[in-house]
Amino acid sequence: MASGQNDVVKENPVGIVIVGAGAAGLMTAIQAARALRARGVPGSLLLLDGRPTVGAKILMSGGTRCNVTHREVKPSDFEGGPRHFVKHVLEAFTPQATLRLFEEIGVKLVLEPGGKYFPATHSAKTVLEALLKETDRVGVGLKKRVRITAVQKEGDLFCLKSSDDLDTVWARRVVLTTGGLSYPATGSDGAGFGIARSFGHTILKTFPALTPLLTKDPGWKNLSGVSLAARLSFFRRGKKVRECPGPLLFTHFGFSGPAALDISRHLAGAAQGDGPRITASFLPKESEGSLQVRLQSAQQAYSKKLVKNLLTGEFSLPARFVEVFLEKIGLDGGLRIGNFSSEDKKRLIRSLLHYPLEAEGVFGYSKAEVTAGGVDLKEIKAATMESKLVNGLYFAGEILDVDGRIGGFNFQWAWSTGALAGRSAARSLLQAN
Ligand SMILES: Cc1cc2nc3c(=O)[nH]c(=O)nc-3n(C[C@H](O)[C@H](O)[C@H](O)COP(=O)(O)OP(=O)(O)OC[C@H]3O[C@@H](n4cnc5c(N)ncnc54)[C@H](O)[C@@H]3O)c2cc1C
């Protein structure tokens, strides 16, 4: 911001300043403005963003199709802060409310098999453009290239300093929607955590989530491009703590696809002493019992069939995968199944269902769809998203200690917390008038 006539001086503070124009910030702005207008008091609202263009994550989301929400969103779809907090927030602004809002602003959403909602245009641009148009329609001022570096409270007012150090913005309410640390090139570089910390807020350990898994194993790396249905299980201290079913994609650096992305936050967040371990079932619909029966009847029906052909034919596993897999478990794919010993059979079943995946770590923030950890929800009021430590300071979106699984859950968290924060900040402003 250039200094001079655009300065927002202390004598004339902005009603609500929202810092960060991503999904959470746009929703906060729209809901706050609508709440003020509904009471016939169009208040002054300013939405600030450090980037020259906003909504980068919306545009890149869902493979540029933007998976806006999910048919069913439950607290168990999220990790991080307490379930009762997440439940309250999701009930205050449900996926149905999300569908209604997008319909109102002209975005038709379509349900895909599996429960994900996407815009009918299959373009994330439709979502961002509609949100920006609505923000403008309800009278929110959007200023880009304004990176907030510090926020302080003086009496009842907040003083926001920008990076160029020329301007100071004064506000009666502030909502921090600065995101986390994932894909920092989109503008979310963790600055919001510093601001929250300066007000005494606790930032719980942050780490990348929904990010690919890394392997050093050349065999798996050679399978780059191969995908199959799987179920990954995460073990901590010998105990299974999470199962993530879904497609598993082999890449030149390791494992990706929904199953790997969903499990990544558990590996990334594990402590060394946890003895973290991931196992893979490459036949997620089978159990040891069902596989035993199928192998036995295959042995009787076509005893001359080669093991490798059984796995690609009867079990529909990709040929390239079968080759690497059998080599890894030390079974000869050229063996006829009639000659399979019971020990061989046991090894095959165990390895198909409980393979100890050689995942050595995660890719990191540069490829993480979301940040785990963040502002501790213990210090936030679930009914309003207002800080329990600082009156008039609100939070929404990824900055908070909540991360969802793949499927539209992270946007729903942004929409729900944003709607709640925006409405609450507006209500509090009206009450003060
Ligand atoms: C590749 C990718 C695909 C994804 N796909 C999906 C999907 O399909 N469905 C789904 O539900 N989720 C998806 N996500 C996750 C989802 O995009 C995020 O959870 C969501 O965008 C978080 O919104 P937010 O507003 O909290 O933060 P962000 O979107 O990160 O927005 C934060 C904004 O704050 C601004 N900002 C930060 N610091 C400052 C500062 N100091 N001053 C001023 N401005 C600041 C940034 O420039 C940015 O615009 C995806 C994420 C990625 C990276």
Short mmCIF file of C-alpha atoms and ligand atoms in Angstrom, two decimals:
data_model
loop_
_atom_site.label_atom_id
_atom_site.label_comp_id
_atom_site.label_asym_id
_atom_site.label_seq_id
_atom_site.Cartn_x
_atom_site.Cartn_y
_atom_site.Cartn_z
CA MET A 1 0.00 0.00 0.00
CA ALA A 2 1.30 3.42 -0.78
CA SER A 3 1.22 5.93 2.03
CA GLY A 4 -0.91 9.01 1.78
CA GLN A 5 -4.61 9.26 1.07
CA ASN A 6 -5.13 5.51 1.28
CA ASP A 7 -3.92 5.44 4.86
CA VAL A 8 -6.54 4.14 7.20
CA VAL A 9 -5.97 6.26 10.24
CA LYS A 10 -6.63 5.49 13.85
CA GLU A 11 -9.51 7.96 14.06
CA ASN A 12 -11.34 6.10 11.33
CA PRO A 13 -10.63 2.41 11.86
CA VAL A 14 -11.86 -0.32 9.54
CA GLY A 15 -14.66 -2.42 11.04
CA ILE A 16 -13.20 -5.82 10.22
CA VAL A 17 -9.85 -6.54 8.60
CA ILE A 18 -9.37 -10.05 7.25
CA VAL A 19 -5.75 -11.02 6.66
CA GLY A 20 -5.40 -13.59 3.84
CA ALA A 21 -7.70 -13.95 0.82
CA GLY A 22 -7.70 -17.73 0.40
CA ALA A 23 -10.76 -19.94 0.79
CA ALA A 24 -11.20 -19.11 4.49
CA GLY A 25 -10.62 -15.37 4.04
CA LEU A 26 -13.05 -15.06 1.12
CA MET A 27 -15.75 -16.95 3.02
CA THR A 28 -15.14 -14.87 6.15
CA ALA A 29 -15.45 -11.65 4.15
CA ILE A 30 -18.65 -12.71 2.37
CA GLN A 31 -20.38 -13.87 5.55
CA ALA A 32 -19.31 -10.84 7.59
CA ALA A 33 -20.51 -8.45 4.90
CA ARG A 34 -23.80 -10.30 4.45
CA ALA A 35 -24.42 -10.26 8.22
CA LEU A 36 -23.79 -6.52 8.40
CA ARG A 37 -25.97 -5.80 5.36
CA ALA A 38 -28.79 -7.96 6.76
CA ARG A 39 -28.92 -5.56 9.72
CA GLY A 40 -28.89 -2.59 7.38
CA VAL A 41 -25.42 -1.58 8.54
CA PRO A 42 -22.98 -2.02 5.69
CA GLY A 43 -19.77 -1.81 7.69
CA SER A 44 -16.31 -1.23 6.44
CA LEU A 45 -14.56 -4.48 5.57
CA LEU A 46 -11.07 -4.92 4.25
CA LEU A 47 -9.63 -8.15 2.89
CA LEU A 48 -5.84 -8.02 2.59
CA ASP A 49 -3.49 -10.41 0.82
CA GLY A 50 0.26 -10.35 0.39
CA ARG A 51 0.17 -11.77 -3.13
CA PRO A 52 -0.48 -9.91 -6.38
CA THR A 53 -3.11 -12.53 -7.26
CA VAL A 54 -5.32 -14.34 -4.77
CA GLY A 55 -6.88 -17.80 -4.45
CA ALA A 56 -3.88 -19.70 -5.84
CA LYS A 57 -4.74 -22.79 -3.82
CA ILE A 58 -8.34 -22.79 -4.99
CA LEU A 59 -7.12 -22.69 -8.59
CA MET A 60 -4.69 -25.59 -8.17
CA SER A 61 -7.01 -27.68 -6.01
CA GLY A 62 -8.53 -31.00 -7.03
CA GLY A 63 -6.28 -31.19 -10.09
CA THR A 64 -7.55 -27.68 -11.06
CA ARG A 65 -11.17 -28.92 -10.73
CA CYS A 66 -11.56 -27.87 -7.04
CA ASN A 67 -13.13 -30.53 -4.85
CA VAL A 68 -15.32 -28.01 -2.98
CA THR A 69 -16.77 -30.30 -0.33
CA HIS A 70 -17.96 -33.84 0.39
CA ARG A 71 -21.44 -35.38 0.62
CA GLU A 72 -20.82 -36.34 4.23
CA VAL A 73 -18.37 -34.56 6.48
CA LYS A 74 -17.78 -35.96 9.96
CA PRO A 75 -15.38 -34.92 12.74
CA SER A 76 -13.59 -38.26 12.21
CA ASP A 77 -12.55 -37.04 8.74
CA PHE A 78 -10.18 -34.63 10.48
CA GLU A 79 -7.04 -34.88 12.60
CA GLY A 80 -5.62 -32.39 15.06
CA GLY A 81 -7.81 -30.42 17.48
CA PRO A 82 -10.55 -31.95 19.61
CA ARG A 83 -13.43 -33.71 17.82
CA HIS A 84 -16.14 -31.83 19.77
CA PHE A 85 -14.73 -28.52 18.52
CA VAL A 86 -14.68 -29.74 14.91
CA LYS A 87 -18.24 -31.10 15.30
CA HIS A 88 -19.51 -27.76 16.55
CA VAL A 89 -17.93 -25.88 13.67
CA LEU A 90 -19.22 -28.34 11.03
CA GLU A 91 -22.74 -28.10 12.46
CA ALA A 92 -22.63 -24.31 12.41
CA PHE A 93 -21.93 -24.32 8.64
CA THR A 94 -22.64 -27.70 7.10
CA PRO A 95 -21.74 -29.11 3.65
CA GLN A 96 -25.41 -28.44 2.75
CA ALA A 97 -24.87 -24.78 3.66
CA THR A 98 -21.82 -24.82 1.39
CA LEU A 99 -23.91 -26.22 -1.49
CA ARG A 100 -26.57 -23.54 -0.91
CA LEU A 101 -24.02 -20.74 -0.82
CA PHE A 102 -22.38 -21.84 -4.06
CA GLU A 103 -25.78 -22.17 -5.72
CA GLU A 104 -26.63 -18.62 -4.60
CA ILE A 105 -23.44 -17.26 -6.14
CA GLY A 106 -24.04 -19.13 -9.39
CA VAL A 107 -21.80 -22.19 -9.04
CA LYS A 108 -23.53 -25.47 -9.82
CA LEU A 109 -21.82 -28.29 -7.94
CA VAL A 110 -22.04 -31.90 -9.07
CA LEU A 111 -21.66 -35.00 -6.95
CA GLU A 112 -19.17 -37.58 -8.16
CA PRO A 113 -19.09 -41.27 -7.19
CA GLY A 114 -17.32 -41.47 -3.86
CA GLY A 115 -19.04 -38.37 -2.50
CA LYS A 116 -16.86 -35.52 -3.77
CA TYR A 117 -18.45 -32.29 -5.05
CA PHE A 118 -16.89 -30.42 -7.97
CA PRO A 119 -18.13 -27.46 -10.01
CA ALA A 120 -20.17 -28.64 -13.02
CA THR A 121 -17.72 -26.73 -15.24
CA HIS A 122 -14.87 -28.93 -13.89
CA SER A 123 -12.90 -25.74 -13.48
CA ALA A 124 -11.61 -24.32 -10.19
CA LYS A 125 -11.68 -20.92 -11.88
CA THR A 126 -15.48 -20.95 -11.68
CA VAL A 127 -15.26 -21.27 -7.89
CA LEU A 128 -12.68 -18.52 -7.39
CA GLU A 129 -14.35 -16.09 -9.80
CA ALA A 130 -17.74 -16.54 -8.10
CA LEU A 131 -16.26 -15.97 -4.64
CA LEU A 132 -14.45 -12.84 -5.79
CA LYS A 133 -17.56 -11.52 -7.54
CA GLU A 134 -19.64 -12.04 -4.39
CA THR A 135 -16.96 -10.41 -2.24
CA ASP A 136 -17.16 -7.38 -4.49
CA ARG A 137 -20.98 -7.39 -4.62
CA VAL A 138 -21.32 -7.31 -0.84
CA GLY A 139 -18.93 -4.38 -0.61
CA VAL A 140 -15.71 -5.88 0.70
CA GLY A 141 -12.57 -3.96 -0.22
CA LEU A 142 -9.88 -6.33 -1.47
CA LYS A 143 -6.30 -5.13 -1.41
CA LYS A 144 -3.55 -7.28 -2.89
CA ARG A 145 0.22 -7.02 -2.36
CA VAL A 146 -0.32 -6.08 1.28
CA ARG A 147 1.65 -8.45 3.43
CA ILE A 148 0.93 -8.00 7.11
CA THR A 149 4.02 -8.49 9.25
CA ALA A 150 2.76 -7.54 12.70
CA VAL A 151 -0.51 -6.91 14.50
CA GLN A 152 -0.73 -5.21 17.87
CA LYS A 153 -3.61 -4.23 20.08
CA GLU A 154 -3.87 -0.72 21.44
CA GLY A 155 -6.92 -0.27 23.63
CA ASP A 156 -9.92 -1.57 21.68
CA LEU A 157 -8.19 -1.24 18.31
CA PHE A 158 -5.83 -3.41 16.34
CA CYS A 159 -2.87 -1.89 14.53
CA LEU A 160 -1.72 -3.86 11.48
CA LYS A 161 1.71 -3.19 10.01
CA SER A 162 2.47 -4.07 6.43
CA SER A 163 5.75 -5.26 4.93
CA ASP A 164 6.51 -2.02 3.10
CA ASP A 165 6.35 -0.36 6.52
CA LEU A 166 4.72 2.70 4.99
CA ASP A 167 1.17 2.17 6.07
CA THR A 168 -0.60 1.20 9.21
CA VAL A 169 -4.14 -0.10 9.14
CA TRP A 170 -6.32 0.31 12.21
CA ALA A 171 -9.18 -2.10 12.76
CA ARG A 172 -11.84 -2.87 15.33
CA ARG A 173 -11.86 -6.60 14.60
CA VAL A 174 -9.21 -8.78 12.93
CA VAL A 175 -9.61 -12.22 11.39
CA LEU A 176 -6.43 -14.17 10.65
CA THR A 177 -6.93 -16.44 7.62
CA THR A 178 -3.31 -16.66 6.52
CA GLY A 179 -3.23 -20.43 5.96
CA GLY A 180 -0.39 -22.71 7.05
CA LEU A 181 2.97 -23.57 5.50
CA SER A 182 2.05 -25.80 2.57
CA TYR A 183 2.88 -24.69 -1.00
CA PRO A 184 4.59 -21.52 0.31
CA ALA A 185 4.77 -20.11 -3.23
CA THR A 186 1.00 -19.53 -3.01
CA GLY A 187 1.54 -17.01 -0.21
CA SER A 188 1.08 -19.13 2.90
CA ASP A 189 4.51 -18.96 4.47
CA GLY A 190 3.54 -19.24 8.13
CA ALA A 191 3.53 -15.50 8.86
CA GLY A 192 0.15 -15.87 10.54
CA PHE A 193 1.63 -18.24 13.11
CA GLY A 194 4.11 -15.51 14.13
CA ILE A 195 1.29 -12.98 14.50
CA ALA A 196 -0.80 -15.44 16.56
CA ARG A 197 2.24 -16.20 18.72
CA SER A 198 2.82 -12.50 19.35
CA PHE A 199 -0.63 -12.43 21.00
CA GLY A 200 0.35 -15.32 23.27
CA HIS A 201 -1.29 -18.07 21.22
CA THR A 202 0.22 -21.55 21.28
CA ILE A 203 1.22 -22.97 17.89
CA LEU A 204 1.12 -26.74 18.10
CA LYS A 205 3.88 -28.55 16.19
CA THR A 206 3.33 -28.08 12.46
CA PHE A 207 4.19 -30.66 9.81
CA PRO A 208 3.23 -31.40 6.20
CA ALA A 209 0.09 -33.45 5.53
CA LEU A 210 -1.45 -34.85 2.35
CA THR A 211 2.00 -35.06 0.85
CA PRO A 212 3.65 -37.95 -1.08
CA LEU A 213 5.78 -40.56 0.68
CA LEU A 214 9.46 -40.96 -0.19
CA THR A 215 11.31 -44.21 -0.76
CA LYS A 216 14.91 -45.09 -1.54
CA ASP A 217 13.83 -48.45 -2.95
CA PRO A 218 14.79 -48.67 -6.64
CA GLY A 219 12.25 -51.45 -7.31
CA TRP A 220 9.24 -49.33 -6.34
CA LYS A 221 10.68 -46.25 -8.06
CA ASN A 222 10.88 -48.23 -11.29
CA LEU A 223 7.12 -48.66 -11.14
CA SER A 224 6.58 -44.92 -11.68
CA GLY A 225 3.12 -44.42 -13.22
CA VAL A 226 1.63 -47.71 -11.98
CA SER A 227 -1.50 -47.37 -9.82
CA LEU A 228 -3.56 -49.92 -7.92
CA ALA A 229 -6.23 -50.12 -5.22
CA ALA A 230 -4.66 -50.48 -1.79
CA ARG A 231 -5.14 -49.99 1.91
CA LEU A 232 -2.27 -48.54 3.93
CA SER A 233 -2.06 -49.04 7.68
CA PHE A 234 -0.02 -46.89 10.04
CA PHE A 235 1.49 -48.42 13.18
CA ARG A 236 2.88 -46.53 16.14
CA ARG A 237 4.67 -48.43 18.92
CA GLY A 238 3.45 -51.67 17.33
CA LYS A 239 -0.21 -50.61 17.41
CA LYS A 240 -2.29 -49.90 14.33
CA VAL A 241 -3.58 -46.32 14.66
CA ARG A 242 -4.93 -45.56 11.17
CA GLU A 243 -6.07 -47.28 7.99
CA CYS A 244 -6.21 -45.34 4.72
CA PRO A 245 -7.88 -47.09 1.79
CA GLY A 246 -7.72 -45.78 -1.78
CA PRO A 247 -5.66 -45.74 -4.94
CA LEU A 248 -1.88 -46.00 -4.46
CA LEU A 249 0.30 -44.46 -7.16
CA PHE A 250 3.97 -45.36 -7.62
CA THR A 251 6.15 -42.39 -8.60
CA HIS A 252 9.80 -41.82 -9.39
CA PHE A 253 10.36 -40.67 -5.79
CA GLY A 254 7.99 -42.97 -3.89
CA PHE A 255 4.26 -43.27 -3.32
CA SER A 256 1.40 -40.91 -4.00
CA GLY A 257 -2.36 -41.18 -4.64
CA PRO A 258 -5.06 -40.78 -1.97
CA ALA A 259 -3.97 -43.72 0.24
CA ALA A 260 -0.37 -42.44 0.50
CA LEU A 261 -1.39 -38.79 0.87
CA ASP A 262 -3.89 -39.58 3.62
CA ILE A 263 -1.40 -41.59 5.64
CA SER A 264 1.48 -39.10 5.22
CA ARG A 265 0.51 -36.88 8.17
CA HIS A 266 0.90 -39.85 10.53
CA LEU A 267 4.43 -40.58 9.31
CA ALA A 268 5.39 -36.89 9.23
CA GLY A 269 4.04 -36.29 12.73
CA ALA A 270 5.53 -39.38 14.36
CA ALA A 271 8.32 -39.06 16.87
CA GLN A 272 11.45 -41.18 16.50
CA GLY A 273 10.60 -43.27 19.54
CA ASP A 274 7.19 -44.11 18.07
CA GLY A 275 8.68 -46.77 15.80
CA PRO A 276 6.45 -45.61 12.93
CA ARG A 277 5.65 -48.27 10.32
CA ILE A 278 3.38 -48.48 7.28
CA THR A 279 2.06 -51.71 5.85
CA ALA A 280 0.23 -52.09 2.55
CA SER A 281 -2.56 -54.39 1.50
CA PHE A 282 -2.42 -54.66 -2.27
CA LEU A 283 -5.73 -56.55 -2.29
CA PRO A 284 -7.83 -54.37 0.03
CA LYS A 285 -11.04 -56.32 -0.49
CA GLU A 286 -9.46 -59.60 0.61
CA SER A 287 -8.80 -61.08 4.04
CA GLU A 288 -6.38 -63.87 4.93
CA GLY A 289 -9.31 -66.29 4.98
CA SER A 290 -10.73 -65.28 1.60
CA LEU A 291 -7.28 -65.36 -0.03
CA GLN A 292 -6.60 -68.79 1.41
CA VAL A 293 -9.81 -70.09 -0.15
CA ARG A 294 -9.16 -68.45 -3.52
CA LEU A 295 -5.60 -69.75 -3.72
CA GLN A 296 -6.70 -73.22 -2.75
CA SER A 297 -9.41 -73.39 -5.39
CA ALA A 298 -7.01 -71.95 -7.99
CA GLN A 299 -4.52 -74.69 -7.13
CA GLN A 300 -7.21 -77.27 -7.74
CA ALA A 301 -8.74 -75.69 -10.87
CA TYR A 302 -5.59 -74.76 -12.80
CA SER A 303 -2.54 -76.19 -11.12
CA LYS A 304 -0.35 -75.52 -14.20
CA LYS A 305 -0.93 -71.77 -14.12
CA LEU A 306 2.13 -69.66 -13.28
CA VAL A 307 2.02 -67.66 -10.05
CA LYS A 308 2.62 -64.38 -11.89
CA ASN A 309 -0.28 -65.06 -14.27
CA LEU A 310 -2.53 -65.90 -11.36
CA LEU A 311 -1.80 -62.52 -9.75
CA THR A 312 -2.33 -60.53 -12.96
CA GLY A 313 -5.35 -62.58 -14.13
CA GLU A 314 -7.36 -63.82 -11.16
CA PHE A 315 -6.40 -60.87 -8.92
CA SER A 316 -6.10 -58.17 -11.63
CA LEU A 317 -2.78 -56.80 -10.30
CA PRO A 318 -0.69 -54.81 -12.82
CA ALA A 319 1.99 -56.98 -14.49
CA ARG A 320 4.84 -54.54 -13.75
CA PHE A 321 3.84 -54.46 -10.09
CA VAL A 322 3.65 -58.26 -9.87
CA GLU A 323 7.15 -58.63 -11.26
CA VAL A 324 8.69 -56.24 -8.69
CA PHE A 325 6.55 -57.52 -5.84
CA LEU A 326 7.43 -61.20 -6.37
CA GLU A 327 11.11 -60.37 -6.63
CA LYS A 328 10.91 -58.42 -3.36
CA ILE A 329 9.28 -61.25 -1.45
CA GLY A 330 11.58 -63.83 -3.02
CA LEU A 331 8.96 -65.88 -4.85
CA ASP A 332 9.54 -67.22 -8.33
CA GLY A 333 6.75 -65.92 -10.58
CA GLY A 334 7.48 -68.74 -13.04
CA LEU A 335 6.47 -71.37 -10.49
CA ARG A 336 3.29 -73.35 -11.26
CA ILE A 337 0.71 -72.88 -8.55
CA GLY A 338 0.22 -76.60 -8.32
CA ASN A 339 3.81 -76.78 -7.03
CA PHE A 340 3.28 -74.06 -4.43
CA SER A 341 4.21 -75.18 -0.91
CA SER A 342 2.02 -74.19 2.02
CA GLU A 343 4.93 -72.04 3.23
CA ASP A 344 4.98 -70.23 -0.17
CA LYS A 345 1.25 -69.70 0.05
CA LYS A 346 1.50 -68.25 3.56
CA ARG A 347 4.29 -65.89 2.49
CA LEU A 348 2.32 -64.73 -0.56
CA ILE A 349 -0.85 -64.07 1.44
CA ARG A 350 1.03 -62.28 4.23
CA SER A 351 2.92 -60.11 1.75
CA LEU A 352 -0.14 -59.25 -0.33
CA LEU A 353 -2.05 -58.11 2.76
CA HIS A 354 0.60 -56.82 5.18
CA TYR A 355 3.55 -55.71 3.06
CA PRO A 356 5.98 -53.54 5.13
CA LEU A 357 6.19 -50.54 2.82
CA GLU A 358 9.66 -48.99 2.47
CA ALA A 359 8.53 -45.37 3.05
CA GLU A 360 11.38 -43.41 4.59
CA GLY A 361 9.72 -40.04 4.97
CA VAL A 362 7.45 -37.50 3.32
CA PHE A 363 7.96 -34.99 0.54
CA GLY A 364 7.50 -31.89 2.72
CA TYR A 365 5.63 -28.61 2.48
CA SER A 366 6.51 -27.97 -1.16
CA LYS A 367 4.07 -30.72 -2.18
CA ALA A 368 1.82 -30.84 0.90
CA GLU A 369 -1.83 -30.03 0.25
CA VAL A 370 -2.27 -28.99 3.84
CA THR A 371 -0.45 -28.21 7.09
CA ALA A 372 -1.03 -30.27 10.21
CA GLY A 373 -0.74 -28.53 13.57
CA GLY A 374 -1.22 -24.80 14.06
CA VAL A 375 -3.11 -22.51 16.43
CA ASP A 376 -4.23 -24.52 19.45
CA LEU A 377 -8.03 -24.83 19.50
CA LYS A 378 -7.99 -24.79 23.29
CA GLU A 379 -7.41 -21.06 22.99
CA ILE A 380 -10.29 -20.48 20.54
CA LYS A 381 -14.03 -20.22 21.26
CA ALA A 382 -15.80 -22.90 19.20
CA ALA A 383 -19.03 -20.88 19.09
CA THR A 384 -17.45 -17.85 17.42
CA MET A 385 -13.84 -18.65 16.35
CA GLU A 386 -12.76 -15.73 18.53
CA SER A 387 -9.54 -15.93 20.51
CA LYS A 388 -9.99 -16.67 24.20
CA LEU A 389 -6.88 -14.58 24.84
CA VAL A 390 -7.60 -11.43 22.81
CA ASN A 391 -11.06 -9.92 22.38
CA GLY A 392 -11.85 -9.05 18.78
CA LEU A 393 -9.24 -11.41 17.23
CA TYR A 394 -10.63 -14.30 15.16
CA PHE A 395 -9.17 -17.25 13.24
CA ALA A 396 -10.35 -19.41 10.34
CA GLY A 397 -8.98 -22.03 7.94
CA GLU A 398 -5.72 -23.89 7.76
CA ILE A 399 -3.94 -21.68 10.32
CA LEU A 400 -5.81 -23.70 12.96
CA ASP A 401 -4.70 -27.07 14.31
CA VAL A 402 -7.00 -29.15 12.08
CA ASP A 403 -6.28 -31.03 8.85
CA GLY A 404 -8.71 -33.12 6.85
CA ARG A 405 -8.31 -36.14 4.65
CA ILE A 406 -8.50 -36.06 0.84
CA GLY A 407 -12.00 -35.45 -0.50
CA GLY A 408 -13.06 -31.81 -0.03
CA PHE A 409 -12.73 -31.87 3.77
CA ASN A 410 -10.07 -29.15 4.00
CA PHE A 411 -12.15 -26.71 2.00
CA GLN A 412 -15.18 -27.55 4.13
CA TRP A 413 -13.08 -26.67 7.18
CA ALA A 414 -12.17 -23.35 5.53
CA TRP A 415 -15.83 -22.63 4.59
CA SER A 416 -17.20 -23.61 8.02
CA THR A 417 -14.62 -21.76 10.12
CA GLY A 418 -14.71 -18.77 7.74
CA ALA A 419 -18.51 -18.50 7.89
CA LEU A 420 -18.48 -18.75 11.67
CA ALA A 421 -15.66 -16.23 12.12
CA GLY A 422 -17.17 -13.76 9.64
CA ARG A 423 -20.66 -13.86 11.15
CA SER A 424 -19.32 -13.69 14.70
CA ALA A 425 -17.00 -10.75 14.00
CA ALA A 426 -19.90 -8.89 12.35
CA ARG A 427 -22.25 -9.65 15.25
CA SER A 428 -19.69 -8.49 17.77
CA LEU A 429 -19.18 -5.27 15.81
CA LEU A 430 -22.94 -4.63 15.70
CA GLN A 431 -23.29 -5.26 19.42
CA ALA A 432 -20.55 -2.76 20.14
CA ASN A 433 -22.31 -0.04 18.12
C1 LIG B 1 -2.32 -28.72 -4.69
C2 LIG B 1 -3.44 -28.60 -3.69
C3 LIG B 1 -4.66 -29.20 -3.97
C4 LIG B 1 -5.69 -29.12 -3.03
N1 LIG B 1 -6.90 -29.67 -3.35
C5 LIG B 1 -7.93 -29.59 -2.47
C6 LIG B 1 -9.23 -30.05 -2.80
O1 LIG B 1 -9.51 -30.41 -3.95
N2 LIG B 1 -10.18 -30.03 -1.84
C7 LIG B 1 -9.93 -29.56 -0.55
O2 LIG B 1 -10.82 -29.58 0.29
N3 LIG B 1 -8.73 -29.04 -0.24
C8 LIG B 1 -7.73 -29.03 -1.15
N4 LIG B 1 -6.52 -28.49 -0.83
C9 LIG B 1 -6.36 -27.85 0.50
C10 LIG B 1 -6.99 -26.45 0.47
O3 LIG B 1 -6.58 -25.78 -0.69
C11 LIG B 1 -6.59 -25.66 1.72
O4 LIG B 1 -6.93 -26.40 2.86
C12 LIG B 1 -7.29 -24.32 1.77
O5 LIG B 1 -7.02 -23.59 0.59
C13 LIG B 1 -6.83 -23.50 2.99
O6 LIG B 1 -7.44 -22.24 2.89
P1 LIG B 1 -6.95 -21.02 3.77
O7 LIG B 1 -7.75 -19.85 3.29
O8 LIG B 1 -7.00 -21.36 5.21
O9 LIG B 1 -5.41 -20.81 3.42
P2 LIG B 1 -4.72 -20.44 2.01
O10 LIG B 1 -5.51 -20.94 0.88
O11 LIG B 1 -3.32 -20.89 2.14
O12 LIG B 1 -4.79 -18.85 1.95
C14 LIG B 1 -4.01 -18.04 2.78
C15 LIG B 1 -3.87 -16.69 2.13
O13 LIG B 1 -3.29 -15.80 3.07
C16 LIG B 1 -2.34 -14.99 2.42
N5 LIG B 1 -1.36 -14.56 3.42
C17 LIG B 1 -0.56 -15.36 4.16
N6 LIG B 1 0.18 -14.62 5.01
C18 LIG B 1 -0.18 -13.34 4.79
C19 LIG B 1 0.24 -12.09 5.40
N7 LIG B 1 1.14 -12.05 6.35
N8 LIG B 1 -0.33 -10.94 4.94
C20 LIG B 1 -1.27 -10.97 3.96
N9 LIG B 1 -1.68 -12.11 3.37
C21 LIG B 1 -1.15 -13.29 3.80
C22 LIG B 1 -1.76 -15.87 1.34
O14 LIG B 1 -1.20 -15.11 0.28
C23 LIG B 1 -2.98 -16.68 0.90
O15 LIG B 1 -3.66 -16.05 -0.16
C24 LIG B 1 -5.49 -28.48 -1.78
C25 LIG B 1 -4.27 -27.86 -1.52
C26 LIG B 1 -3.26 -27.91 -2.46
C27 LIG B 1 -1.97 -27.20 -2.16
#
